[in-house]
XYZ file of C-alpha atoms in Angstrom:
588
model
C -108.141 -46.768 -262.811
C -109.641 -50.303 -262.511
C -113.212 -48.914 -262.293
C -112.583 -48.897 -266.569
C -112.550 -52.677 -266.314
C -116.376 -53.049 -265.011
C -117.430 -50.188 -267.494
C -115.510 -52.303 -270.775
C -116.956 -55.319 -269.598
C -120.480 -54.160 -268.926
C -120.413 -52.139 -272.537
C -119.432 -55.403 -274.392
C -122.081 -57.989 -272.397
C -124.873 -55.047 -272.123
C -124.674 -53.420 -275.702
C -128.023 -54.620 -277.202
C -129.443 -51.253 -277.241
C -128.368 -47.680 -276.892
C -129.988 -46.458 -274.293
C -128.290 -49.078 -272.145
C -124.484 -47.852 -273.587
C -125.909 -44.481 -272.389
C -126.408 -45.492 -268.886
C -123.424 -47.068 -268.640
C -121.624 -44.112 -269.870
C -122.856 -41.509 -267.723
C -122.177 -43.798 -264.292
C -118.388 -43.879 -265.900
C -118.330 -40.073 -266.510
C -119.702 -39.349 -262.765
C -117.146 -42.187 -261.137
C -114.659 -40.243 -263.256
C -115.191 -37.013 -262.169
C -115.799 -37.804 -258.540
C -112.553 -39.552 -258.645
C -110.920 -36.353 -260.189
C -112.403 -34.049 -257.689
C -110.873 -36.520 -254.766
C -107.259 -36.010 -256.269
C -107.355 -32.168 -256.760
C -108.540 -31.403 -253.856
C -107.857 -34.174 -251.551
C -104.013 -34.540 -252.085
C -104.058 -38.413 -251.558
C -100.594 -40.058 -250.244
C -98.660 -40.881 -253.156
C -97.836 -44.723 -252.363
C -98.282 -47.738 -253.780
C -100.737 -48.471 -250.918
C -103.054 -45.870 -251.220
C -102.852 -46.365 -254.982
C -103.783 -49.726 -254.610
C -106.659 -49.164 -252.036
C -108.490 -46.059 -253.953
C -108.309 -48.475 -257.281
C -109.705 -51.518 -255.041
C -112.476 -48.572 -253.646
C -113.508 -47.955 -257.080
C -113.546 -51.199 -258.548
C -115.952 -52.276 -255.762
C -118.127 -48.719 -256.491
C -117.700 -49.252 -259.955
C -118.584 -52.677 -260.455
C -122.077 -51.986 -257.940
C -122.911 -49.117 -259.979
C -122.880 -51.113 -263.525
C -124.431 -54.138 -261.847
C -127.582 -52.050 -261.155
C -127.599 -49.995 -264.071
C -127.657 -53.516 -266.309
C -130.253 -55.147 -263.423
C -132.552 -52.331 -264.231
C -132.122 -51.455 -267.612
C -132.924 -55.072 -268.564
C -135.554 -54.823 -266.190
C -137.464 -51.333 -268.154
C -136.224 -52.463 -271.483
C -138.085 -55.556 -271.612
C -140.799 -54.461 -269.537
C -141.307 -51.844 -272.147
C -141.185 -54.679 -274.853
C -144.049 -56.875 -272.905
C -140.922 -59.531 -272.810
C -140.788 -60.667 -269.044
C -137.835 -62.583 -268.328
C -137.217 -64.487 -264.923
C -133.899 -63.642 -262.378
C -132.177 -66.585 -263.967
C -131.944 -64.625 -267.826
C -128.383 -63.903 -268.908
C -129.261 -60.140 -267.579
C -129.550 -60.913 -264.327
C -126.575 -63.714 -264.281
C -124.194 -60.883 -265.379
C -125.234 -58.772 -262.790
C -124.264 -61.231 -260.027
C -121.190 -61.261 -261.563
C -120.709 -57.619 -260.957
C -122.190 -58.339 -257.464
C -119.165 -60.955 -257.302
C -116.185 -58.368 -258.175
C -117.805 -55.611 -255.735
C -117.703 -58.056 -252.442
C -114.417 -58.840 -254.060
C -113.037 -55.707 -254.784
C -114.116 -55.174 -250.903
C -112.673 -57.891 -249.331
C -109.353 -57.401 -250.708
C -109.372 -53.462 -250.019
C -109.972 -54.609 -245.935
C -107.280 -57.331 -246.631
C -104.786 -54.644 -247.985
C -105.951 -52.211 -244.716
C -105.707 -55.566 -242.182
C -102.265 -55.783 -243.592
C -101.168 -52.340 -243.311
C -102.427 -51.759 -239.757
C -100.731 -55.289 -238.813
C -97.595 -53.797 -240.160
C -97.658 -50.629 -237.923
C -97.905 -53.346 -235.164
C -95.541 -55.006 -236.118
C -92.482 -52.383 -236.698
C -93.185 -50.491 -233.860
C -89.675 -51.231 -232.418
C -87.936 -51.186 -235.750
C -89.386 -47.334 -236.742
C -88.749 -45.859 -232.963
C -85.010 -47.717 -232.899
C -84.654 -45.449 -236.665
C -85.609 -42.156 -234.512
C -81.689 -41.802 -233.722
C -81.933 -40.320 -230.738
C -78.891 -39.471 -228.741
C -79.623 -40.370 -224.756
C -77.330 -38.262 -222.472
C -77.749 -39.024 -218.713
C -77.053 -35.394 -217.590
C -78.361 -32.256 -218.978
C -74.715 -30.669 -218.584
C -74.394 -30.653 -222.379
C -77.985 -29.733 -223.511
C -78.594 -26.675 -225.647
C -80.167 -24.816 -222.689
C -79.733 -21.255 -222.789
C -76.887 -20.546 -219.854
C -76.631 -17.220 -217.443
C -73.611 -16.693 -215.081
C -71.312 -13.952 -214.406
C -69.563 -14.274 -217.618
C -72.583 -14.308 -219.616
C -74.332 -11.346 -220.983
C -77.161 -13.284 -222.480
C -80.371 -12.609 -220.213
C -83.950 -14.668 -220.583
C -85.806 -12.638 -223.412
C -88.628 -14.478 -224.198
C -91.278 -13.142 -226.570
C -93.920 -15.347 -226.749
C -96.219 -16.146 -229.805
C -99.445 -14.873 -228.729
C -98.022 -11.579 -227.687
C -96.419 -11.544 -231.085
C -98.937 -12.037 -232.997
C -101.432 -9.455 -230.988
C -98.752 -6.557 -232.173
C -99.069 -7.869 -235.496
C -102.658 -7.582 -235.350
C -102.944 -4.286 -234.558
C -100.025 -3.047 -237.535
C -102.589 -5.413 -239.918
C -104.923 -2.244 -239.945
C -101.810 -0.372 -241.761
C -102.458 -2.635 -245.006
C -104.960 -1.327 -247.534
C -107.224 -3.608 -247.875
C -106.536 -5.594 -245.051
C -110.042 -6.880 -244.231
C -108.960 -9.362 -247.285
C -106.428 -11.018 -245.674
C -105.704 -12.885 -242.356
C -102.396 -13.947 -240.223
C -102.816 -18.101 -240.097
C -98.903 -18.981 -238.776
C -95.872 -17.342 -238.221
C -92.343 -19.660 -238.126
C -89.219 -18.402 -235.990
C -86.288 -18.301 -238.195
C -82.436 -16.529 -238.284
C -82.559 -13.778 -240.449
C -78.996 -11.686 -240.960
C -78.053 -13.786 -237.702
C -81.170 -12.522 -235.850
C -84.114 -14.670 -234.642
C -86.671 -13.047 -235.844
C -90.701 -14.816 -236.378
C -92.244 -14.162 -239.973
C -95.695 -14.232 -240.553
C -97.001 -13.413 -244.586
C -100.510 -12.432 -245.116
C -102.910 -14.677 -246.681
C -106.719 -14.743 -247.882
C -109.337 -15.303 -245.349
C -110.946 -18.317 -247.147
C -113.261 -16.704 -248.918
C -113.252 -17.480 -252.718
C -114.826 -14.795 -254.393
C -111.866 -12.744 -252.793
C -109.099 -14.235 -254.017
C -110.544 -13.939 -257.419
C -110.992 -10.651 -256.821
C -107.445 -9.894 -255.848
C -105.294 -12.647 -256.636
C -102.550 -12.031 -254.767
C -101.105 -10.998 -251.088
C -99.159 -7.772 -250.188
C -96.726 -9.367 -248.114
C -95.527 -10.638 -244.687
C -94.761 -9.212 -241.620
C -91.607 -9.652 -239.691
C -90.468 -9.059 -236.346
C -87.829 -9.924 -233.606
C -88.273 -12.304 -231.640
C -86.436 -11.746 -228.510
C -87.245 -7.991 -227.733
C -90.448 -6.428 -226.105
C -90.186 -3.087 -227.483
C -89.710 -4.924 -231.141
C -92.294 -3.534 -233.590
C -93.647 -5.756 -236.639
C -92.121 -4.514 -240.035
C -94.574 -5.471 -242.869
C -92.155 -6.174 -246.246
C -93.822 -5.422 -249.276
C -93.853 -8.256 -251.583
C -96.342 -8.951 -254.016
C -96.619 -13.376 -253.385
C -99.257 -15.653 -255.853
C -98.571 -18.684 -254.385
C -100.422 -18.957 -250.613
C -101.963 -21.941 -248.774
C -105.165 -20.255 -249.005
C -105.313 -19.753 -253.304
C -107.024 -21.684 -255.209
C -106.433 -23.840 -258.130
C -102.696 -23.694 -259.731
C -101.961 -20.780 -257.015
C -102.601 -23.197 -254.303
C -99.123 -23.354 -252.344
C -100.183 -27.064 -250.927
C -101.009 -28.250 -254.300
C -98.139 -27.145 -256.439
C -95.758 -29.046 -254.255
C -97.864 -32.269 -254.701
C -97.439 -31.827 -258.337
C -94.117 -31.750 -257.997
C -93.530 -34.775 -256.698
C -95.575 -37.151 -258.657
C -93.750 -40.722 -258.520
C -91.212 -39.941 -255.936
C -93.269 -42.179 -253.074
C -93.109 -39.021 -250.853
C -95.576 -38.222 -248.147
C -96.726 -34.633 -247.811
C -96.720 -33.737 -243.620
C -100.382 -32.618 -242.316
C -99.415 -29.599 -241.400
C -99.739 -26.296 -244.330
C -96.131 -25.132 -246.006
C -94.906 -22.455 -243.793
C -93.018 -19.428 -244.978
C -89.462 -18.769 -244.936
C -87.114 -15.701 -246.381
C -84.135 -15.652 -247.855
C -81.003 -12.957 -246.439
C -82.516 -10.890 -249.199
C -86.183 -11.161 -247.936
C -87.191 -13.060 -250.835
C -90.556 -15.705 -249.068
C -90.335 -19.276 -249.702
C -93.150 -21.522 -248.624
C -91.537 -24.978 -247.330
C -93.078 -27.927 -246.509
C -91.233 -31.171 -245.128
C -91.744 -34.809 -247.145
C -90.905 -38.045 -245.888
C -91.168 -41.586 -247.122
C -92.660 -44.082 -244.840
C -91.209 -47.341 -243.557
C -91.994 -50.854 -244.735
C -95.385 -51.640 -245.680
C -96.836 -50.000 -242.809
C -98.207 -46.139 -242.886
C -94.886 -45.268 -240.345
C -93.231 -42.196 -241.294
C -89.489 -43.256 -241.640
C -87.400 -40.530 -240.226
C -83.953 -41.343 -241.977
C -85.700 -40.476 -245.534
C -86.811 -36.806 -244.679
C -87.189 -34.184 -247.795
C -87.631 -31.029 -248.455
C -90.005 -28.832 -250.998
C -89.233 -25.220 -251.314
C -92.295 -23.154 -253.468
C -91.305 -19.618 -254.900
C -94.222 -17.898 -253.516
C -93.697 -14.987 -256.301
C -92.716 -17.549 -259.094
C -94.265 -20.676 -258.800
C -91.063 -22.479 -258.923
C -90.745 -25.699 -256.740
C -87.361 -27.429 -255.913
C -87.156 -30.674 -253.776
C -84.207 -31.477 -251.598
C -82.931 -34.294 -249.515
C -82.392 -33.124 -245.812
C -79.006 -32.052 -245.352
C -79.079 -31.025 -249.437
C -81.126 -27.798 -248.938
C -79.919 -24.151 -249.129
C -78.444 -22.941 -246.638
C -80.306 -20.091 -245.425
C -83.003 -22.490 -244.865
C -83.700 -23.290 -240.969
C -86.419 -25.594 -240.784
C -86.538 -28.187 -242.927
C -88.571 -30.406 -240.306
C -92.211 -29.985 -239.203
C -92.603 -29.692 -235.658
C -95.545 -32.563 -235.910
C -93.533 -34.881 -237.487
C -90.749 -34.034 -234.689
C -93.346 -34.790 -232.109
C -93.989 -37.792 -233.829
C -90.912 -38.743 -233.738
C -90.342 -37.829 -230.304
C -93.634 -40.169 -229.125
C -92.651 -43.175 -231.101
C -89.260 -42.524 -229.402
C -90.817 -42.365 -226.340
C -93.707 -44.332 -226.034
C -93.455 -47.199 -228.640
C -89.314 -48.347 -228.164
C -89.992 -51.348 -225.776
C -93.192 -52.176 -228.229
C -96.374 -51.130 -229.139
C -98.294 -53.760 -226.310
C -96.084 -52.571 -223.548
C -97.217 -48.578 -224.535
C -100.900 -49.384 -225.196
C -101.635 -53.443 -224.390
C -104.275 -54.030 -221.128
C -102.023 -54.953 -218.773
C -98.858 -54.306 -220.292
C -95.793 -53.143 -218.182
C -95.599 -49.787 -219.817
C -91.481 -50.007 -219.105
C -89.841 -46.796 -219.733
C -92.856 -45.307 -221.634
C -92.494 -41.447 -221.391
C -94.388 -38.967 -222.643
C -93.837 -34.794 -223.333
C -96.227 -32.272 -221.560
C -98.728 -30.702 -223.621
C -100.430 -27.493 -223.967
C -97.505 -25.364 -222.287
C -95.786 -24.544 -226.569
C -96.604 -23.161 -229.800
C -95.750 -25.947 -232.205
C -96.084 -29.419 -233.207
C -99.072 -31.686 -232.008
C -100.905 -31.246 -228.764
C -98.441 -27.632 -228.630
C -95.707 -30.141 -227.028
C -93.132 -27.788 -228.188
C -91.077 -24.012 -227.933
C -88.688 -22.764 -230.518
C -85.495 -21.757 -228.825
C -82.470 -20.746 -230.554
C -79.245 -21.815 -229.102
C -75.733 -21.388 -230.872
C -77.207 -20.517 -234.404
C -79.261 -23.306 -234.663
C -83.296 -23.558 -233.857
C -84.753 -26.349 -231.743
C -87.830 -27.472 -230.348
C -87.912 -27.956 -226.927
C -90.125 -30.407 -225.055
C -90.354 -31.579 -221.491
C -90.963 -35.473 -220.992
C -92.976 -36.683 -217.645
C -94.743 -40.294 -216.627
C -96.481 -41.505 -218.448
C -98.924 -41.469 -214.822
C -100.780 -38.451 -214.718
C -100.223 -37.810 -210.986
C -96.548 -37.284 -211.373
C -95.540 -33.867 -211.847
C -91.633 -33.942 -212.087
C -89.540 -33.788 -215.137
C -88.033 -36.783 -215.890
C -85.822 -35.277 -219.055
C -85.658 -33.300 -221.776
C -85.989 -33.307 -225.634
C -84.314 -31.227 -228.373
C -84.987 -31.328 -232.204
C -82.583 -29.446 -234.176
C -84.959 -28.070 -236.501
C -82.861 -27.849 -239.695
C -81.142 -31.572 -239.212
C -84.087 -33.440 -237.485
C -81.099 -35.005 -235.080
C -82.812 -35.285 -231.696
C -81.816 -35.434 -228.044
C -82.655 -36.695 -224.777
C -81.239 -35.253 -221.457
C -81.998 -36.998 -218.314
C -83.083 -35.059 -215.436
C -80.835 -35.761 -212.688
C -82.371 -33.341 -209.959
C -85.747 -33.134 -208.790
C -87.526 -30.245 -211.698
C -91.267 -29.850 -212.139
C -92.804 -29.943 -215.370
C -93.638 -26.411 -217.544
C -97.367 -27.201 -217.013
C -96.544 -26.497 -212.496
C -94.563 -24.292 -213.217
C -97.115 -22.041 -215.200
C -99.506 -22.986 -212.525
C -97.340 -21.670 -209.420
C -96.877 -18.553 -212.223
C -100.717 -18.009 -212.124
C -101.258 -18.135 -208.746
C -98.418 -16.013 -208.348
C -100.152 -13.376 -209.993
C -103.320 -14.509 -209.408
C -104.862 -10.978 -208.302
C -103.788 -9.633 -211.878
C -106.023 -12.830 -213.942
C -102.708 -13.094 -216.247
C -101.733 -16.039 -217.696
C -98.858 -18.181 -218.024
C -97.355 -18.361 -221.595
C -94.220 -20.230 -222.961
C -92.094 -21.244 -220.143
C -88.601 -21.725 -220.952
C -85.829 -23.654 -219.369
C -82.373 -21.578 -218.436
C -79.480 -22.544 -216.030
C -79.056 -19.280 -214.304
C -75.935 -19.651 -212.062
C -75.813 -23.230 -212.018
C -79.941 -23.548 -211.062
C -82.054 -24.899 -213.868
C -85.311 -22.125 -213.663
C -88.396 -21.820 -215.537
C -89.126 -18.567 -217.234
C -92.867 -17.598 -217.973
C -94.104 -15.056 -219.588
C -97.414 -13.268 -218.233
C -100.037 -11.812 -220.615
C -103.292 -10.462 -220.838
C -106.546 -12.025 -222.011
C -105.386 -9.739 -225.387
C -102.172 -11.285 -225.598
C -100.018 -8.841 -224.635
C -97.294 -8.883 -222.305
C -97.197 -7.913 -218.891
C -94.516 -9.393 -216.807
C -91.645 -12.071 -216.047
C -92.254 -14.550 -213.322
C -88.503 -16.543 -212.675
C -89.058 -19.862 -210.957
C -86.610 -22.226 -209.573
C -87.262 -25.585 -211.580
C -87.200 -27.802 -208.083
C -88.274 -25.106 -205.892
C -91.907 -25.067 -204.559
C -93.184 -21.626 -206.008
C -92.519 -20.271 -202.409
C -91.803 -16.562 -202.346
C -87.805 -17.607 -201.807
C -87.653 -19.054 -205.156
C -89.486 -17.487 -206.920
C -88.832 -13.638 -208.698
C -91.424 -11.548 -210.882
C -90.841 -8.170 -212.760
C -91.569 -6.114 -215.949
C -88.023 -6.117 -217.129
C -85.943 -9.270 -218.181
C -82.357 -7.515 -216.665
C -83.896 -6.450 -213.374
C -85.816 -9.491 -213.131
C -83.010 -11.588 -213.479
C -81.240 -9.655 -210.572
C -83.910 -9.891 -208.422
C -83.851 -13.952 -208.992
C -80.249 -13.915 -207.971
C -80.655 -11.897 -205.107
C -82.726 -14.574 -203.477
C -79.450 -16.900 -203.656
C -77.666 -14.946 -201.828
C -75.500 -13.694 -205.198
C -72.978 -11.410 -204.999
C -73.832 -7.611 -206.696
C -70.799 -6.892 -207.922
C -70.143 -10.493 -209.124
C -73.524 -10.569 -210.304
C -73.870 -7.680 -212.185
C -70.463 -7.918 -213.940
C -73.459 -10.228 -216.274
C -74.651 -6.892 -217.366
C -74.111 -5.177 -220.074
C -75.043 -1.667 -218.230
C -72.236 0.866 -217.634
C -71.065 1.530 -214.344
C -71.787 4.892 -213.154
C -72.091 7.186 -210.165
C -75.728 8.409 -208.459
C -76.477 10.563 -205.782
C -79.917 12.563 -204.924
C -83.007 12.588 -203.132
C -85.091 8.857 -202.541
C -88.564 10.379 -204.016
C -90.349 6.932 -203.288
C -89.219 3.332 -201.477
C -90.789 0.105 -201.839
C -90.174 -3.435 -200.242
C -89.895 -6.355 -203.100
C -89.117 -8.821 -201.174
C -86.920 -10.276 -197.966
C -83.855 -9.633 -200.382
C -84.337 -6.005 -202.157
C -86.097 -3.146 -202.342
C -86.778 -0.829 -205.278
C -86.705 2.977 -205.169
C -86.901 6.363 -207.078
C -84.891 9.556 -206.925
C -86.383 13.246 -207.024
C -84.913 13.010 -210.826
C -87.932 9.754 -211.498
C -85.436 8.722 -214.642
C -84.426 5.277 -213.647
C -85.788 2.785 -211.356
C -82.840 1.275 -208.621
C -82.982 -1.924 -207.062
C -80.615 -2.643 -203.709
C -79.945 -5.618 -201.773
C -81.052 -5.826 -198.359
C -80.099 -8.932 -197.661
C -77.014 -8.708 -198.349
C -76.720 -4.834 -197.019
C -78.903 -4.867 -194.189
C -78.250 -1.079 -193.907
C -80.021 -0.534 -197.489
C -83.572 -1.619 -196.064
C -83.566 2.032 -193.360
C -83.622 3.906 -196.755
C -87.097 6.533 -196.578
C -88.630 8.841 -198.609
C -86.419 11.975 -198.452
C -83.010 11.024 -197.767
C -80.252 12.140 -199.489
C -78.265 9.192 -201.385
C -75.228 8.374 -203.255
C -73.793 5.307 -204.687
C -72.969 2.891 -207.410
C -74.487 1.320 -209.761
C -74.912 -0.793 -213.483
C -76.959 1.439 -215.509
C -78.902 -0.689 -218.497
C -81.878 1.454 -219.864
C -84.122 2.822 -217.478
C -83.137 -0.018 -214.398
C -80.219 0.057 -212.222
C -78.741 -2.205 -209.896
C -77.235 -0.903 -207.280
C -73.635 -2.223 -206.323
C -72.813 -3.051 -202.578
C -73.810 -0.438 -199.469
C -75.496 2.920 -200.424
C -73.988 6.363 -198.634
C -76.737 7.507 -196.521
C -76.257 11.184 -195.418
C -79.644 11.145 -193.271
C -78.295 8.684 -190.644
C-alpha cells in the first residue's frame, strides 16, 4: 500500500532518536491493521479503481498521521532538551511536506471519483444499448402462463409470505432451532418441479455459531400447491452467509476471485440444490463497463460455494452446470431493466430539469418478492424461471400498463412486450383486490399475469396479517374491478370457473380444461347460495363436495332450494364440482 511510502520516508528524515522510530512505527502498525480489518470484513470491489482510490485514501491518512507525529515529537523532544527551535527548523519544513502529499493524495483521490462519476454520465447510452433487450410490440409471444379449453394448467400461485409462514411453524420441529433463522428462500426446478428452498442459518449472534458451528439443513417445499407441506432435508452445511471467518459463505467467494476484476452483486449468495439435494450457495459476478462503476451485463459470472465442502468454482454465464437455474441476481436484473428503461435516450433526458423524459419507463414496485424496490415475481414458464415486472409512466398519475418485462433467470436474456390493450398495473389491481375483500382486512399478495381464454387477468393472492392464505381474487386486467369482472374463491379450479362464467363461457367447453372426471350426481340440495349474477354454489344431503352451476347460462338452475331432489352432471376435481349444462329437477 502507498501509506509505506510516508512511513520509509518519515523513518529515514525523523530517525535521530528512538523514541521518534517508535512513534512512527506504531501509527504504521494501526494504519495497517485498520486497513486489514476494512478488507476482511468489508469485501472492497476488486478493480483497479477502487484499488487506486483506497491507496490514494491512505496515502493522504498516512502522510497526516506521520506529519504530526514528526511536528510533535520534535516539538517534546527538544522541549525536553531546553533546545527551542522556531517553525522554520528542518522539523517543521518536513512536516509541510507531509502536509503537501496529504492535500495531494486528496486532490487526486476526488480527481479519480470526478472522473468516475463523469464516466457513468457519460456511457449512460452505451451500458443501457449493452442490456440486449428484445422489444416485441405484442404480448402474443410472452412467456405468460396461458388457460383455454385445451389447457389443463390452472393459476396456482403460492406466494412467498405464505410460504415462508408454513415454514415457520415446521422450524419448531428442529432441535435447537432457537439457533437458527430463515433469511431467503430462492424458487428453483427441482426433479422438474418448482419448488422454493430455504436452508437454515445462524441468527447473527456470534457466540452461537461458535458454539455450534454448523446448520442442520434447509427446508424445501412446492411452490405451486396450497396443501404443500415444507420438507426439512437434513444436511449438515459449514459454509452460511451468517459464519464467521473462513466459514463465511460471502467471503470465501471473494477469495476466490482475487485478480479476476469481478464485482461481487449486493445482494447475499443464495442457496441452490443439486437433483441429488446436495446445497450450493451461488452468487452472480459481473465486470463493469469502461471506467465508470456501470455493471456491464454482457460479462456476467457465476460463483458456486460447496456449502458442506468449502469448494468454490467460478463460471462464465452460459458455462455453469446445468442443474443450476439462477445464475442472475434479481437486483442486478432490475438494474438492468431501469438502465433499459430509464437511461436509453440518456441520462439528462431520465433525470436533467427540464429534460423531455422521451420514452422513460419505469416497473411498479412493491407488488414482488425479488430484486430492488420488490419490482419482481418468479414465474416459471416452459422449464425456465423468469422474473416478471410490469412497466408504467414514468408520471405517477397513470395507472395503466404500458408493457411487460421478462428476465430469464438462468441466461439474463431479457424481454419487453408492449401492451397493446388498455391493462392496469399489479399495484390497482391489488387495490380493487382489497377492497374487494375489504370486510375480511386481507391483503393483496403477488399478483400474476395469465391469459385465460384470450383475456389477460390478474391473479392475487389474499392472506392474513400471519401470512397465510385465504383466497383467490381473478381480475380482468382492463376491467374496472366491477363485480362482472371480477371472480374470488378458496380454490384455484373453481375459481377459475367462476371467472369464466362471467364471459359467458361455455360449461362443457369450459370444463373440458379440467382435469376432473366426469361423473354422475343425484340427491338432496342440503344448502343453496347465490355467488353471483352467473352461478350459484350448493351442497347435497351427502356435504362431500361443493357444486357450482351456471345460472346464466341455465336460467332454470337459479329456482334450485333447499330440499329438492337433484340429478346431473358434472367434472369432479377434489372436493369441487362443476356442474355441466341444465340440472334434472324432480321438485318442479
Amino acid at each position: 500500500m502507498l501509506s509505506f511510502v510516508p512511513f520509509g520516508y518519515a523513518l529515514v528524515k525523523n530517525h535521530s532518536t528512538r523514541l521518534r522510530v517508535q512513534f512512527h512505527i506504531a501509527v504504521q502498525v494501526i494504519l495497517f491493521l485498520v486497513a486489514l480489518f476494512f478488507i476482511y470484513f468489508m469485501n472492497p470491489d476488486q478493480t483497479w479503481k477502487v484499488v487506486i482510490a483506497v491507496n490514494l485514501l491512505w496515502l493522504a491518512v498516512a502522510a497526516a498521521l506521520h506529519g504530526i507525529v514528526l511536528t510533535f515529537s520534535n516539538h517534546i523532544i527538544h522541549q525536553r532538551g531546553n533546545d527551542r527551535r522556531e517553525v522554520n527548523q528542518p522539523g517543521f519544513k518536513l512536516a509541510g511536506k507531509f502536509l503537501g502529499t496529504t492535500v495531494g493524495s486528496m486532490l487526486a483521490l476526488v480527481a479519480l471519483i470526478l472522473v468516475i462519476m463523469i464516466s457513468g454520465y457519460a456511457t449512460t447510452k452505451a451500458v443501457a444499448r449493452i442490456t440486449d433487450v428484445t422489444e416485441n410490440s405484442t404480448t402474443k409471444n410472452a412467456p405468460m402462463p396461458v388457460i383455454n379449453s385445451q389447457s389443463k394448467e390452472v393459476p396456482v400461485v403460492n406466494s412467498y409470505k405464505t410460504v415462508r409462514n408454513q415454514m415457520q411453524n415446521s422450524l419448531s420441529n428442529v432441535p435447537d432451532s432457537n439457533v437458527y433463522s430463515l433469511n431467503h428462500a430462492r424458487v428453483q426446478f427441482y426433479h422438474g418441479k418448482l419448488v422454493y428452498i430455504s436452508p437454515l442459518d445462524f441468527d447473527g449472534s456470534f457466540f452461537r455459531y461458535n458454539h455450534y458451528k454448523k446448520v442442520p439443513g434447509y427446508f424445501i417445499v412446492d411452490a405451486t400447491s396450497k396443501n404443500a407441506k415444507p420438507q426439512f432435508v437434513r444436511k449438515s452445511m459449514r459454509y452460511t452467509p451468517s459464519a464467521y471467518f473462513g466459514h463465511d459463505a460471502s467471503r470465501k467467494i471473494y477469495a476466490s476471485i482475487v485478480g479476476r476484476g469481478l464485482v461481487i452483486s449486493g445482494s447475499a449468495p443464495q442457496l441452490e440444490i443439486n437433483e441429488s439435494g446436495h446445497p450450493y450457495y451461488v452468487q452472480t459476478l459481473y465486470k463493469q463497463y469502461g471506467l465508470s462503476n456501470r455493471k456491464n451485463y454482457r460479462k456476467i459470472y457465476v460463483a458456486v460455494l460447496d456449502s458442506v465442502s468449502g469448494k468454490v468454482k467460478v463460471y462464465k454465464q452460459g458455462d455453469e452446470t446445468k442443474w443450476i437455474d439462477v445464475t442472475f441476481d434479481p437486483n442486478i436484473a432490475s438494474d438492468k431493466i431501469y438502465s433499459y428503461a430509464a437511461e436509453r435516450n440518456g441520462w439528462w433526458n431520465a433525470h436533467g430539469f427540464g429534460g423531455s423524459r422521451l420514452g422513460v419507463m419505469k416497473s411498479v414496485e412493491g407488488v414482488g418478492t425479488e430484486g430492488h424496490d420488490d419490482v419482481f415475481t418468479p414465474i416459471a414458464y416452459k422449464n425456465n424461471i423468469y422474473y416478471f415486472t410490469s412497466m408504467t409512466s414514468n408520471n405517477r398519475k397513470q395507472t395503466s400498463v404500458l408493457g411487460y418485462m421478462y428476465v430469464n433467470a438462468k441466461t439474463g436474456k431479457t424481454y419487453y412486450y408492449r401492451e397493446e390493450a388498455d391493462a392496469m398495473t399489479p399495484n390497482r389491481a391489488d387495490s380493487l383486490a382489497e377492497n374487494r375483500m375489504k370486510q375480511t382486512q386481507w391483503k393483496a399478495n403477488m399478483p400474476l399475469l395469465y391469459r385465460i381464454d384470450g383475456k389477460p387477468t390478474w391473479v392475487v393472492s389474499m392472506i392474513d396479517d400471519n401470512g397465510a392464505f385465504m383466497s383467490y381474487v381473478y381480475l380482468l386486467a382492463n376491467g374496472n374491478g366491477t363485480q362482472d369482472t371480477v371472480a374470488v374463491g378458496t380454490d384455484a379450479k373453481s375459481t377459475l370457473q367462476k371467472y369464466r362464467n362471467l364471459f359467458n363461457a361455455d360449461l362443457g367447453t369450459a370444463s373440458s380444461s379440467h382435469s376432473g372426471k366426469k361423473q354422475q350426481f343425484n340427491g338432496t340440495v342440503k344448502r343453496v347460495v347465490k355467488v353471483n349474477n352467473s352461478e350459484i354454489a350448493f351442497l347435497l344431503d351427502d356435504n362431500e363436495n361443493v357444486f357450482y352451476a351456471s345460472i346464466k347460462d341455465y336460467p332454470r338452475n337459479m329456482f334450485i332450494q333447499s330440499g329438492d331432489q337433484i340429478s346431473f352432471t358434472g367434472y369432479k376435481d377434489g372436493q369441487t364440482v362443476v356442474v355441466v349444462k341444465d340440472i334434472s329437477n324432480k321438485s318442479l
